[in-house]
JSON list of C-alpha atoms in Angstrom, two decimals:
[
{"chain": "A", "resi": 1, "resn": "ASP", "atom": "CA", "xyz": [-121.41, -46.09, -67.34]},
{"chain": "A", "resi": 2, "resn": "ALA", "atom": "CA", "xyz": [-123.04, -48.93, -69.26]},
{"chain": "A", "resi": 3, "resn": "LYS", "atom": "CA", "xyz": [-120.99, -50.81, -71.81]},
{"chain": "A", "resi": 4, "resn": "THR", "atom": "CA", "xyz": [-121.88, -51.03, -75.47]},
{"chain": "A", "resi": 5, "resn": "THR", "atom": "CA", "xyz": [-121.43, -53.65, -78.17]},
{"chain": "A", "resi": 6, "resn": "GLN", "atom": "CA", "xyz": [-120.94, -52.73, -81.81]},
{"chain": "A", "resi": 7, "resn": "PRO", "atom": "CA", "xyz": [-119.94, -54.74, -84.87]},
{"chain": "A", "resi": 8, "resn": "PRO", "atom": "CA", "xyz": [-116.27, -54.14, -85.68]},
{"chain": "A", "resi": 9, "resn": "SER", "atom": "CA", "xyz": [-116.86, -53.20, -89.31]},
{"chain": "A", "resi": 10, "resn": "MET", "atom": "CA", "xyz": [-119.54, -52.52, -91.91]},
{"chain": "A", "resi": 11, "resn": "ASP", "atom": "CA", "xyz": [-119.67, -51.61, -95.58]},
{"chain": "A", "resi": 12, "resn": "CYS", "atom": "CA", "xyz": [-122.15, -49.35, -97.31]},
{"chain": "A", "resi": 13, "resn": "ALA", "atom": "CA", "xyz": [-122.58, -48.26, -100.90]},
{"chain": "A", "resi": 14, "resn": "GLU", "atom": "CA", "xyz": [-122.45, -44.55, -101.55]},
{"chain": "A", "resi": 15, "resn": "GLY", "atom": "CA", "xyz": [-125.92, -43.01, -101.67]},
{"chain": "A", "resi": 16, "resn": "ARG", "atom": "CA", "xyz": [-127.48, -45.78, -99.63]},
{"chain": "A", "resi": 17, "resn": "ALA", "atom": "CA", "xyz": [-128.53, -45.55, -96.00]},
{"chain": "A", "resi": 18, "resn": "ALA", "atom": "CA", "xyz": [-125.98, -46.74, -93.46]},
{"chain": "A", "resi": 19, "resn": "ASN", "atom": "CA", "xyz": [-127.55, -48.34, -90.39]},
{"chain": "A", "resi": 20, "resn": "LEU", "atom": "CA", "xyz": [-125.12, -48.79, -87.53]},
{"chain": "A", "resi": 21, "resn": "PRO", "atom": "CA", "xyz": [-126.38, -50.90, -84.60]},
{"chain": "A", "resi": 22, "resn": "CYS", "atom": "CA", "xyz": [-125.42, -50.69, -80.95]},
{"chain": "A", "resi": 23, "resn": "ASN", "atom": "CA", "xyz": [-126.40, -52.87, -78.02]},
{"chain": "A", "resi": 24, "resn": "HIS", "atom": "CA", "xyz": [-126.47, -51.36, -74.53]},
{"chain": "A", "resi": 25, "resn": "SER", "atom": "CA", "xyz": [-128.52, -53.84, -72.54]},
{"chain": "A", "resi": 26, "resn": "THR", "atom": "CA", "xyz": [-127.32, -52.58, -69.14]},
{"chain": "A", "resi": 27, "resn": "ILE", "atom": "CA", "xyz": [-128.22, -48.95, -69.72]},
{"chain": "A", "resi": 28, "resn": "SER", "atom": "CA", "xyz": [-129.77, -47.22, -66.74]},
{"chain": "A", "resi": 29, "resn": "GLY", "atom": "CA", "xyz": [-132.64, -44.75, -66.70]},
{"chain": "A", "resi": 30, "resn": "ASN", "atom": "CA", "xyz": [-130.52, -41.60, -66.50]},
{"chain": "A", "resi": 31, "resn": "GLU", "atom": "CA", "xyz": [-128.01, -42.56, -69.17]},
{"chain": "A", "resi": 32, "resn": "TYR", "atom": "CA", "xyz": [-128.06, -41.04, -72.62]},
{"chain": "A", "resi": 33, "resn": "VAL", "atom": "CA", "xyz": [-126.91, -42.69, -75.84]},
{"chain": "A", "resi": 34, "resn": "TYR", "atom": "CA", "xyz": [-124.25, -40.69, -77.69]},
{"chain": "A", "resi": 35, "resn": "TRP", "atom": "CA", "xyz": [-122.76, -41.26, -81.10]},
{"chain": "A", "resi": 36, "resn": "TYR", "atom": "CA", "xyz": [-119.42, -39.93, -82.26]},
{"chain": "A", "resi": 37, "resn": "ARG", "atom": "CA", "xyz": [-117.34, -40.59, -85.31]},
{"chain": "A", "resi": 38, "resn": "GLN", "atom": "CA", "xyz": [-113.64, -40.32, -85.98]},
{"chain": "A", "resi": 39, "resn": "ILE", "atom": "CA", "xyz": [-112.32, -39.74, -89.43]},
{"chain": "A", "resi": 40, "resn": "HIS", "atom": "CA", "xyz": [-108.74, -40.86, -89.92]},
{"chain": "A", "resi": 41, "resn": "SER", "atom": "CA", "xyz": [-106.16, -38.70, -88.13]},
{"chain": "A", "resi": 42, "resn": "GLN", "atom": "CA", "xyz": [-108.76, -36.35, -86.66]},
{"chain": "A", "resi": 43, "resn": "GLY", "atom": "CA", "xyz": [-110.35, -36.00, -83.24]},
{"chain": "A", "resi": 44, "resn": "PRO", "atom": "CA", "xyz": [-113.76, -37.61, -82.67]},
{"chain": "A", "resi": 45, "resn": "GLN", "atom": "CA", "xyz": [-116.75, -35.57, -83.78]},
{"chain": "A", "resi": 46, "resn": "TYR", "atom": "CA", "xyz": [-120.09, -35.45, -82.00]},
{"chain": "A", "resi": 47, "resn": "ILE", "atom": "CA", "xyz": [-123.00, -36.68, -84.15]},
{"chain": "A", "resi": 48, "resn": "ILE", "atom": "CA", "xyz": [-126.15, -37.02, -82.07]},
{"chain": "A", "resi": 49, "resn": "HIS", "atom": "CA", "xyz": [-127.48, -38.11, -78.70]},
{"chain": "A", "resi": 50, "resn": "GLY", "atom": "CA", "xyz": [-130.78, -39.18, -77.19]},
{"chain": "A", "resi": 51, "resn": "LEU", "atom": "CA", "xyz": [-132.45, -40.52, -74.07]},
{"chain": "A", "resi": 52, "resn": "LYS", "atom": "CA", "xyz": [-135.72, -42.23, -75.05]},
{"chain": "A", "resi": 53, "resn": "ASN", "atom": "CA", "xyz": [-137.16, -40.64, -78.14]},
{"chain": "A", "resi": 54, "resn": "ASN", "atom": "CA", "xyz": [-135.83, -40.91, -81.65]},
{"chain": "A", "resi": 55, "resn": "GLU", "atom": "CA", "xyz": [-133.72, -37.95, -82.67]},
{"chain": "A", "resi": 56, "resn": "THR", "atom": "CA", "xyz": [-132.77, -36.40, -85.98]},
{"chain": "A", "resi": 57, "resn": "ASN", "atom": "CA", "xyz": [-130.36, -33.66, -86.94]},
{"chain": "A", "resi": 58, "resn": "GLU", "atom": "CA", "xyz": [-128.60, -32.53, -90.09]},
{"chain": "A", "resi": 59, "resn": "MET", "atom": "CA", "xyz": [-126.08, -35.36, -89.84]},
{"chain": "A", "resi": 60, "resn": "ALA", "atom": "CA", "xyz": [-128.04, -38.43, -88.82]},
{"chain": "A", "resi": 61, "resn": "SER", "atom": "CA", "xyz": [-131.02, -40.04, -87.13]},
{"chain": "A", "resi": 62, "resn": "LEU", "atom": "CA", "xyz": [-130.93, -42.00, -83.90]},
{"chain": "A", "resi": 63, "resn": "ILE", "atom": "CA", "xyz": [-133.48, -44.73, -83.30]},
{"chain": "A", "resi": 64, "resn": "ILE", "atom": "CA", "xyz": [-133.69, -46.04, -79.70]},
{"chain": "A", "resi": 65, "resn": "THR", "atom": "CA", "xyz": [-135.76, -49.13, -78.95]},
{"chain": "A", "resi": 66, "resn": "GLU", "atom": "CA", "xyz": [-138.60, -48.84, -76.50]},
{"chain": "A", "resi": 67, "resn": "ASP", "atom": "CA", "xyz": [-136.74, -50.86, -73.84]},
{"chain": "A", "resi": 68, "resn": "ARG", "atom": "CA", "xyz": [-133.63, -48.71, -74.53]},
{"chain": "A", "resi": 69, "resn": "LYS", "atom": "CA", "xyz": [-131.43, -51.77, -74.72]},
{"chain": "A", "resi": 70, "resn": "SER", "atom": "CA", "xyz": [-130.28, -51.01, -78.25]},
{"chain": "A", "resi": 71, "resn": "SER", "atom": "CA", "xyz": [-130.11, -48.20, -80.77]},
{"chain": "A", "resi": 72, "resn": "THR", "atom": "CA", "xyz": [-129.34, -47.59, -84.43]},
{"chain": "A", "resi": 73, "resn": "LEU", "atom": "CA", "xyz": [-127.56, -44.66, -86.01]},
{"chain": "A", "resi": 74, "resn": "ILE", "atom": "CA", "xyz": [-128.80, -43.95, -89.51]},
{"chain": "A", "resi": 75, "resn": "LEU", "atom": "CA", "xyz": [-126.87, -41.98, -92.09]},
{"chain": "A", "resi": 76, "resn": "PRO", "atom": "CA", "xyz": [-129.61, -41.55, -94.71]},
{"chain": "A", "resi": 77, "resn": "HIS", "atom": "CA", "xyz": [-127.44, -41.05, -97.79]},
{"chain": "A", "resi": 78, "resn": "ALA", "atom": "CA", "xyz": [-123.89, -42.17, -97.07]},
{"chain": "A", "resi": 79, "resn": "THR", "atom": "CA", "xyz": [-121.02, -40.51, -98.93]},
{"chain": "A", "resi": 80, "resn": "LEU", "atom": "CA", "xyz": [-117.35, -41.38, -99.17]},
{"chain": "A", "resi": 81, "resn": "ARG", "atom": "CA", "xyz": [-116.67, -38.68, -96.57]},
{"chain": "A", "resi": 82, "resn": "ASP", "atom": "CA", "xyz": [-118.70, -40.69, -94.05]},
{"chain": "A", "resi": 83, "resn": "THR", "atom": "CA", "xyz": [-116.01, -43.38, -94.00]},
{"chain": "A", "resi": 84, "resn": "ALA", "atom": "CA", "xyz": [-114.92, -43.36, -90.35]},
{"chain": "A", "resi": 85, "resn": "VAL", "atom": "CA", "xyz": [-115.01, -45.22, -87.05]},
{"chain": "A", "resi": 86, "resn": "TYR", "atom": "CA", "xyz": [-118.35, -44.72, -85.32]},
{"chain": "A", "resi": 87, "resn": "TYR", "atom": "CA", "xyz": [-118.57, -44.93, -81.55]},
{"chain": "A", "resi": 88, "resn": "CYS", "atom": "CA", "xyz": [-121.73, -45.59, -79.56]},
{"chain": "A", "resi": 89, "resn": "ILE", "atom": "CA", "xyz": [-121.42, -44.49, -75.93]},
{"chain": "A", "resi": 90, "resn": "VAL", "atom": "CA", "xyz": [-123.85, -44.46, -73.04]},
{"chain": "A", "resi": 91, "resn": "ARG", "atom": "CA", "xyz": [-123.27, -41.90, -70.37]},
{"chain": "A", "resi": 92, "resn": "ASP", "atom": "CA", "xyz": [-124.77, -40.20, -67.38]},
{"chain": "A", "resi": 93, "resn": "THR", "atom": "CA", "xyz": [-124.75, -36.45, -67.88]},
{"chain": "A", "resi": 94, "resn": "GLY", "atom": "CA", "xyz": [-123.59, -35.69, -64.36]},
{"chain": "A", "resi": 95, "resn": "THR", "atom": "CA", "xyz": [-121.19, -32.89, -63.59]},
{"chain": "A", "resi": 96, "resn": "ALA", "atom": "CA", "xyz": [-117.97, -34.76, -64.07]},
{"chain": "A", "resi": 97, "resn": "SER", "atom": "CA", "xyz": [-119.29, -37.47, -66.29]},
{"chain": "A", "resi": 98, "resn": "LYS", "atom": "CA", "xyz": [-116.72, -39.07, -68.55]},
{"chain": "A", "resi": 99, "resn": "LEU", "atom": "CA", "xyz": [-117.02, -40.52, -72.01]},
{"chain": "A", "resi": 100, "resn": "THR", "atom": "CA", "xyz": [-115.67, -44.04, -72.23]},
{"chain": "A", "resi": 101, "resn": "PHE", "atom": "CA", "xyz": [-114.92, -45.07, -75.80]},
{"chain": "A", "resi": 102, "resn": "GLY", "atom": "CA", "xyz": [-115.08, -48.65, -76.99]},
{"chain": "A", "resi": 103, "resn": "THR", "atom": "CA", "xyz": [-113.57, -49.86, -80.23]},
{"chain": "A", "resi": 104, "resn": "GLY", "atom": "CA", "xyz": [-116.47, -48.69, -82.41]},
{"chain": "A", "resi": 105, "resn": "THR", "atom": "CA", "xyz": [-117.60, -49.73, -85.88]},
{"chain": "A", "resi": 106, "resn": "ARG", "atom": "CA", "xyz": [-115.39, -49.01, -88.85]},
{"chain": "A", "resi": 107, "resn": "LEU", "atom": "CA", "xyz": [-117.76, -47.93, -91.64]},
{"chain": "A", "resi": 108, "resn": "GLN", "atom": "CA", "xyz": [-116.38, -48.15, -95.15]},
{"chain": "A", "resi": 109, "resn": "VAL", "atom": "CA", "xyz": [-118.44, -46.34, -97.79]},
{"chain": "A", "resi": 110, "resn": "THR", "atom": "CA", "xyz": [-117.68, -47.53, -101.30]},
{"chain": "A", "resi": 111, "resn": "LEU", "atom": "CA", "xyz": [-118.55, -46.40, -104.82]},
{"chain": "B", "resi": 1, "resn": "ASP", "atom": "CA", "xyz": [-117.01, -21.75, -85.00]},
{"chain": "B", "resi": 2, "resn": "VAL", "atom": "CA", "xyz": [-116.28, -23.15, -81.56]},
{"chain": "B", "resi": 3, "resn": "LYS", "atom": "CA", "xyz": [-112.93, -24.76, -81.14]},
{"chain": "B", "resi": 4, "resn": "VAL", "atom": "CA", "xyz": [-110.61, -26.83, -79.06]},
{"chain": "B", "resi": 5, "resn": "THR", "atom": "CA", "xyz": [-107.08, -26.01, -80.08]},
{"chain": "B", "resi": 6, "resn": "GLN", "atom": "CA", "xyz": [-104.07, -28.16, -79.35]},
{"chain": "B", "resi": 7, "resn": "SER", "atom": "CA", "xyz": [-100.77, -26.35, -79.56]},
{"chain": "B", "resi": 8, "resn": "SER", "atom": "CA", "xyz": [-98.88, -28.85, -81.71]},
{"chain": "B", "resi": 9, "resn": "ARG", "atom": "CA", "xyz": [-99.97, -31.30, -84.37]},
{"chain": "B", "resi": 10, "resn": "TYR", "atom": "CA", "xyz": [-96.72, -33.26, -84.32]},
{"chain": "B", "resi": 11, "resn": "LEU", "atom": "CA", "xyz": [-94.06, -33.38, -81.62]},
{"chain": "B", "resi": 12, "resn": "VAL", "atom": "CA", "xyz": [-90.82, -35.34, -81.27]},
{"chain": "B", "resi": 13, "resn": "LYS", "atom": "CA", "xyz": [-89.15, -35.48, -77.86]},
{"chain": "B", "resi": 14, "resn": "ARG", "atom": "CA", "xyz": [-86.28, -37.38, -76.30]},
{"chain": "B", "resi": 15, "resn": "THR", "atom": "CA", "xyz": [-86.59, -39.96, -73.55]},
{"chain": "B", "resi": 16, "resn": "GLY", "atom": "CA", "xyz": [-86.44, -38.29, -70.15]},
{"chain": "B", "resi": 17, "resn": "GLU", "atom": "CA", "xyz": [-87.55, -34.87, -71.33]},
{"chain": "B", "resi": 18, "resn": "LYS", "atom": "CA", "xyz": [-90.37, -33.02, -69.60]},
{"chain": "B", "resi": 19, "resn": "VAL", "atom": "CA", "xyz": [-93.12, -32.50, -72.16]},
{"chain": "B", "resi": 20, "resn": "PHE", "atom": "CA", "xyz": [-96.00, -30.05, -72.08]},
{"chain": "B", "resi": 21, "resn": "LEU", "atom": "CA", "xyz": [-99.08, -30.52, -74.25]},
{"chain": "B", "resi": 22, "resn": "GLU", "atom": "CA", "xyz": [-101.36, -27.50, -74.30]},
{"chain": "B", "resi": 23, "resn": "CYS", "atom": "CA", "xyz": [-105.07, -27.34, -74.98]},
{"chain": "B", "resi": 24, "resn": "VAL", "atom": "CA", "xyz": [-107.25, -24.23, -75.19]},
{"chain": "B", "resi": 25, "resn": "GLN", "atom": "CA", "xyz": [-111.01, -24.02, -75.68]},
{"chain": "B", "resi": 26, "resn": "ASP", "atom": "CA", "xyz": [-113.06, -20.93, -76.48]},
{"chain": "B", "resi": 27, "resn": "MET", "atom": "CA", "xyz": [-116.50, -22.23, -75.48]},
{"chain": "B", "resi": 28, "resn": "ASP", "atom": "CA", "xyz": [-116.42, -21.38, -71.77]},
{"chain": "B", "resi": 29, "resn": "HIS", "atom": "CA", "xyz": [-116.78, -25.10, -71.03]},
{"chain": "B", "resi": 30, "resn": "GLU", "atom": "CA", "xyz": [-116.43, -26.29, -67.47]},
{"chain": "B", "resi": 31, "resn": "ASN", "atom": "CA", "xyz": [-115.06, -29.75, -68.22]},
{"chain": "B", "resi": 32, "resn": "MET", "atom": "CA", "xyz": [-111.85, -30.61, -70.00]},
{"chain": "B", "resi": 33, "resn": "PHE", "atom": "CA", "xyz": [-110.28, -33.99, -70.74]},
{"chain": "B", "resi": 34, "resn": "TRP", "atom": "CA", "xyz": [-107.08, -35.58, -71.99]},
{"chain": "B", "resi": 35, "resn": "TYR", "atom": "CA", "xyz": [-107.16, -38.88, -73.85]},
{"chain": "B", "resi": 36, "resn": "ARG", "atom": "CA", "xyz": [-104.53, -40.92, -75.59]},
{"chain": "B", "resi": 37, "resn": "GLN", "atom": "CA", "xyz": [-105.28, -43.11, -78.58]},
{"chain": "B", "resi": 38, "resn": "ASP", "atom": "CA", "xyz": [-103.28, -46.15, -79.61]},
{"chain": "B", "resi": 39, "resn": "PRO", "atom": "CA", "xyz": [-103.97, -48.73, -82.33]},
{"chain": "B", "resi": 40, "resn": "GLY", "atom": "CA", "xyz": [-106.09, -51.56, -81.02]},
{"chain": "B", "resi": 41, "resn": "LEU", "atom": "CA", "xyz": [-106.65, -49.87, -77.66]},
{"chain": "B", "resi": 42, "resn": "GLY", "atom": "CA", "xyz": [-108.97, -47.06, -78.67]},
{"chain": "B", "resi": 43, "resn": "LEU", "atom": "CA", "xyz": [-109.24, -43.83, -76.69]},
{"chain": "B", "resi": 44, "resn": "ARG", "atom": "CA", "xyz": [-108.24, -44.00, -73.04]},
{"chain": "B", "resi": 45, "resn": "LEU", "atom": "CA", "xyz": [-108.85, -41.26, -70.53]},
{"chain": "B", "resi": 46, "resn": "ILE", "atom": "CA", "xyz": [-105.75, -39.92, -68.79]},
{"chain": "B", "resi": 47, "resn": "TYR", "atom": "CA", "xyz": [-107.04, -37.02, -66.68]},
{"chain": "B", "resi": 48, "resn": "PHE", "atom": "CA", "xyz": [-109.99, -34.71, -66.59]},
{"chain": "B", "resi": 49, "resn": "SER", "atom": "CA", "xyz": [-110.96, -31.48, -64.90]},
{"chain": "B", "resi": 50, "resn": "TYR", "atom": "CA", "xyz": [-114.40, -30.12, -64.12]},
{"chain": "B", "resi": 51, "resn": "ASP", "atom": "CA", "xyz": [-113.30, -26.75, -62.79]},
{"chain": "B", "resi": 52, "resn": "VAL", "atom": "CA", "xyz": [-110.31, -24.47, -62.54]},
{"chain": "B", "resi": 53, "resn": "LYS", "atom": "CA", "xyz": [-107.59, -25.97, -60.35]},
{"chain": "B", "resi": 54, "resn": "MET", "atom": "CA", "xyz": [-109.56, -29.21, -60.06]},
{"chain": "B", "resi": 55, "resn": "LYS", "atom": "CA", "xyz": [-108.35, -32.48, -61.55]},
{"chain": "B", "resi": 56, "resn": "GLU", "atom": "CA", "xyz": [-109.37, -36.10, -61.48]},
{"chain": "B", "resi": 57, "resn": "LYS", "atom": "CA", "xyz": [-107.48, -39.19, -62.55]},
{"chain": "B", "resi": 58, "resn": "GLY", "atom": "CA", "xyz": [-108.81, -41.09, -65.50]},
{"chain": "B", "resi": 59, "resn": "ASP", "atom": "CA", "xyz": [-108.07, -44.68, -66.39]},
{"chain": "B", "resi": 60, "resn": "ILE", "atom": "CA", "xyz": [-104.35, -44.37, -67.15]},
{"chain": "B", "resi": 61, "resn": "PRO", "atom": "CA", "xyz": [-102.86, -41.42, -65.18]},
{"chain": "B", "resi": 62, "resn": "GLU", "atom": "CA", "xyz": [-99.47, -42.99, -64.43]},
{"chain": "B", "resi": 63, "resn": "GLY", "atom": "CA", "xyz": [-96.58, -40.98, -65.84]},
{"chain": "B", "resi": 64, "resn": "TYR", "atom": "CA", "xyz": [-98.75, -37.91, -66.43]},
{"chain": "B", "resi": 65, "resn": "SER", "atom": "CA", "xyz": [-99.87, -34.84, -64.57]},
{"chain": "B", "resi": 66, "resn": "VAL", "atom": "CA", "xyz": [-102.14, -31.94, -65.51]},
{"chain": "B", "resi": 67, "resn": "SER", "atom": "CA", "xyz": [-102.61, -28.29, -64.80]},
{"chain": "B", "resi": 68, "resn": "ARG", "atom": "CA", "xyz": [-105.69, -26.11, -65.08]},
{"chain": "B", "resi": 69, "resn": "GLU", "atom": "CA", "xyz": [-104.92, -22.59, -63.90]},
{"chain": "B", "resi": 70, "resn": "LYS", "atom": "CA", "xyz": [-107.49, -20.94, -66.19]},
{"chain": "B", "resi": 71, "resn": "LYS", "atom": "CA", "xyz": [-110.88, -22.17, -67.33]},
{"chain": "B", "resi": 72, "resn": "GLU", "atom": "CA", "xyz": [-109.97, -22.20, -71.00]},
{"chain": "B", "resi": 73, "resn": "ARG", "atom": "CA", "xyz": [-106.61, -23.97, -70.72]},
{"chain": "B", "resi": 74, "resn": "PHE", "atom": "CA", "xyz": [-105.79, -27.55, -69.73]},
{"chain": "B", "resi": 75, "resn": "SER", "atom": "CA", "xyz": [-102.21, -28.76, -69.92]},
{"chain": "B", "resi": 76, "resn": "LEU", "atom": "CA", "xyz": [-100.96, -32.32, -69.95]},
{"chain": "B", "resi": 77, "resn": "ILE", "atom": "CA", "xyz": [-97.46, -32.86, -68.58]},
{"chain": "B", "resi": 78, "resn": "LEU", "atom": "CA", "xyz": [-95.22, -35.84, -69.14]},
{"chain": "B", "resi": 79, "resn": "GLU", "atom": "CA", "xyz": [-92.78, -35.53, -66.25]},
{"chain": "B", "resi": 80, "resn": "SER", "atom": "CA", "xyz": [-90.14, -37.74, -67.84]},
{"chain": "B", "resi": 81, "resn": "ALA", "atom": "CA", "xyz": [-91.10, -38.88, -71.31]},
{"chain": "B", "resi": 82, "resn": "SER", "atom": "CA", "xyz": [-90.70, -42.55, -72.17]},
{"chain": "B", "resi": 83, "resn": "THR", "atom": "CA", "xyz": [-91.01, -44.41, -75.46]},
{"chain": "B", "resi": 84, "resn": "ASN", "atom": "CA", "xyz": [-94.25, -46.07, -74.31]},
{"chain": "B", "resi": 85, "resn": "GLN", "atom": "CA", "xyz": [-95.82, -42.63, -74.20]},
{"chain": "B", "resi": 86, "resn": "THR", "atom": "CA", "xyz": [-95.52, -42.34, -77.96]},
{"chain": "B", "resi": 87, "resn": "SER", "atom": "CA", "xyz": [-99.14, -41.87, -78.95]},
{"chain": "B", "resi": 88, "resn": "MET", "atom": "CA", "xyz": [-101.85, -39.59, -80.31]},
{"chain": "B", "resi": 89, "resn": "TYR", "atom": "CA", "xyz": [-103.05, -37.25, -77.56]},
{"chain": "B", "resi": 90, "resn": "LEU", "atom": "CA", "xyz": [-106.53, -35.78, -77.78]},
{"chain": "B", "resi": 91, "resn": "CYS", "atom": "CA", "xyz": [-107.99, -32.96, -75.72]},
{"chain": "B", "resi": 92, "resn": "ALA", "atom": "CA", "xyz": [-111.73, -32.42, -75.33]},
{"chain": "B", "resi": 93, "resn": "SER", "atom": "CA", "xyz": [-114.09, -30.11, -73.52]},
{"chain": "B", "resi": 94, "resn": "SER", "atom": "CA", "xyz": [-117.74, -30.23, -72.54]},
{"chain": "B", "resi": 95, "resn": "SER", "atom": "CA", "xyz": [-120.39, -28.22, -70.79]},
{"chain": "B", "resi": 96, "resn": "ILE", "atom": "CA", "xyz": [-123.22, -29.24, -68.53]},
{"chain": "B", "resi": 97, "resn": "LYS", "atom": "CA", "xyz": [-125.23, -26.08, -68.88]},
{"chain": "B", "resi": 98, "resn": "GLY", "atom": "CA", "xyz": [-128.68, -26.37, -70.42]},
{"chain": "B", "resi": 99, "resn": "THR", "atom": "CA", "xyz": [-128.85, -27.17, -74.10]},
{"chain": "B", "resi": 100, "resn": "ALA", "atom": "CA", "xyz": [-125.08, -26.91, -74.39]},
{"chain": "B", "resi": 101, "resn": "ASN", "atom": "CA", "xyz": [-124.86, -30.51, -73.26]},
{"chain": "B", "resi": 102, "resn": "TYR", "atom": "CA", "xyz": [-124.01, -31.84, -76.68]},
{"chain": "B", "resi": 103, "resn": "GLY", "atom": "CA", "xyz": [-121.24, -34.06, -75.47]},
{"chain": "B", "resi": 104, "resn": "TYR", "atom": "CA", "xyz": [-117.62, -33.41, -76.11]},
{"chain": "B", "resi": 105, "resn": "THR", "atom": "CA", "xyz": [-115.79, -31.20, -78.57]},
{"chain": "B", "resi": 106, "resn": "PHE", "atom": "CA", "xyz": [-112.39, -32.60, -79.46]},
{"chain": "B", "resi": 107, "resn": "GLY", "atom": "CA", "xyz": [-109.22, -31.00, -80.70]},
{"chain": "B", "resi": 108, "resn": "SER", "atom": "CA", "xyz": [-107.37, -32.30, -83.74]},
{"chain": "B", "resi": 109, "resn": "GLY", "atom": "CA", "xyz": [-104.83, -34.18, -81.66]},
{"chain": "B", "resi": 110, "resn": "THR", "atom": "CA", "xyz": [-101.09, -34.08, -81.03]},
{"chain": "B", "resi": 111, "resn": "ARG", "atom": "CA", "xyz": [-99.06, -36.96, -82.36]},
{"chain": "B", "resi": 112, "resn": "LEU", "atom": "CA", "xyz": [-96.18, -37.34, -79.92]},
{"chain": "B", "resi": 113, "resn": "THR", "atom": "CA", "xyz": [-93.14, -39.46, -80.70]},
{"chain": "B", "resi": 114, "resn": "VAL", "atom": "CA", "xyz": [-90.63, -40.14, -77.93]},
{"chain": "B", "resi": 115, "resn": "VAL", "atom": "CA", "xyz": [-87.25, -41.31, -79.17]}
]
């Protein structure tokens, strides 16, 4: 699976949009981009995934560049409860495909 | 609500003990995984299974074994616990069927301390 690069930490004011970047320049054509987050002392939680097109769900939006070498997770109105470590992962969805976690971005949402 | 349930939230065991960590999922998922998480090292894959009685080594299988006798249950076994196995252990499951491919669902974790 392709590796990803994320900034180690980011801050965001409550109510503002949080834009979390991810570089995955070696992504291959059959690999999806997944985003997870992990709130302190809990297991990681699935947020969103996509292949080529931008995606949106009730939690977030995922913007993937046309060349697929990078993506951005957008939390449109961050709250204090969004403080967490956010992981960007690229993965083939084959039968026994594994998720390989990097170190992620620690997002701190402040008042 | 779909769930991955880990049997214990906190566990304290002695060095040399045989330790069983249990994980049960109610989503009829084919794939199940065991990770450990340590500060500064992130989540590392220990073992995974993509079918009953099947198992594959992950990145750090040494000192561990697994058992999957039923589809919904995946057990992690520490044959002889050591202090360097003190960690947070996370179980996850996933499916490959159709629109159920939403990635992994994780349990809440078991914090194991070996003394």
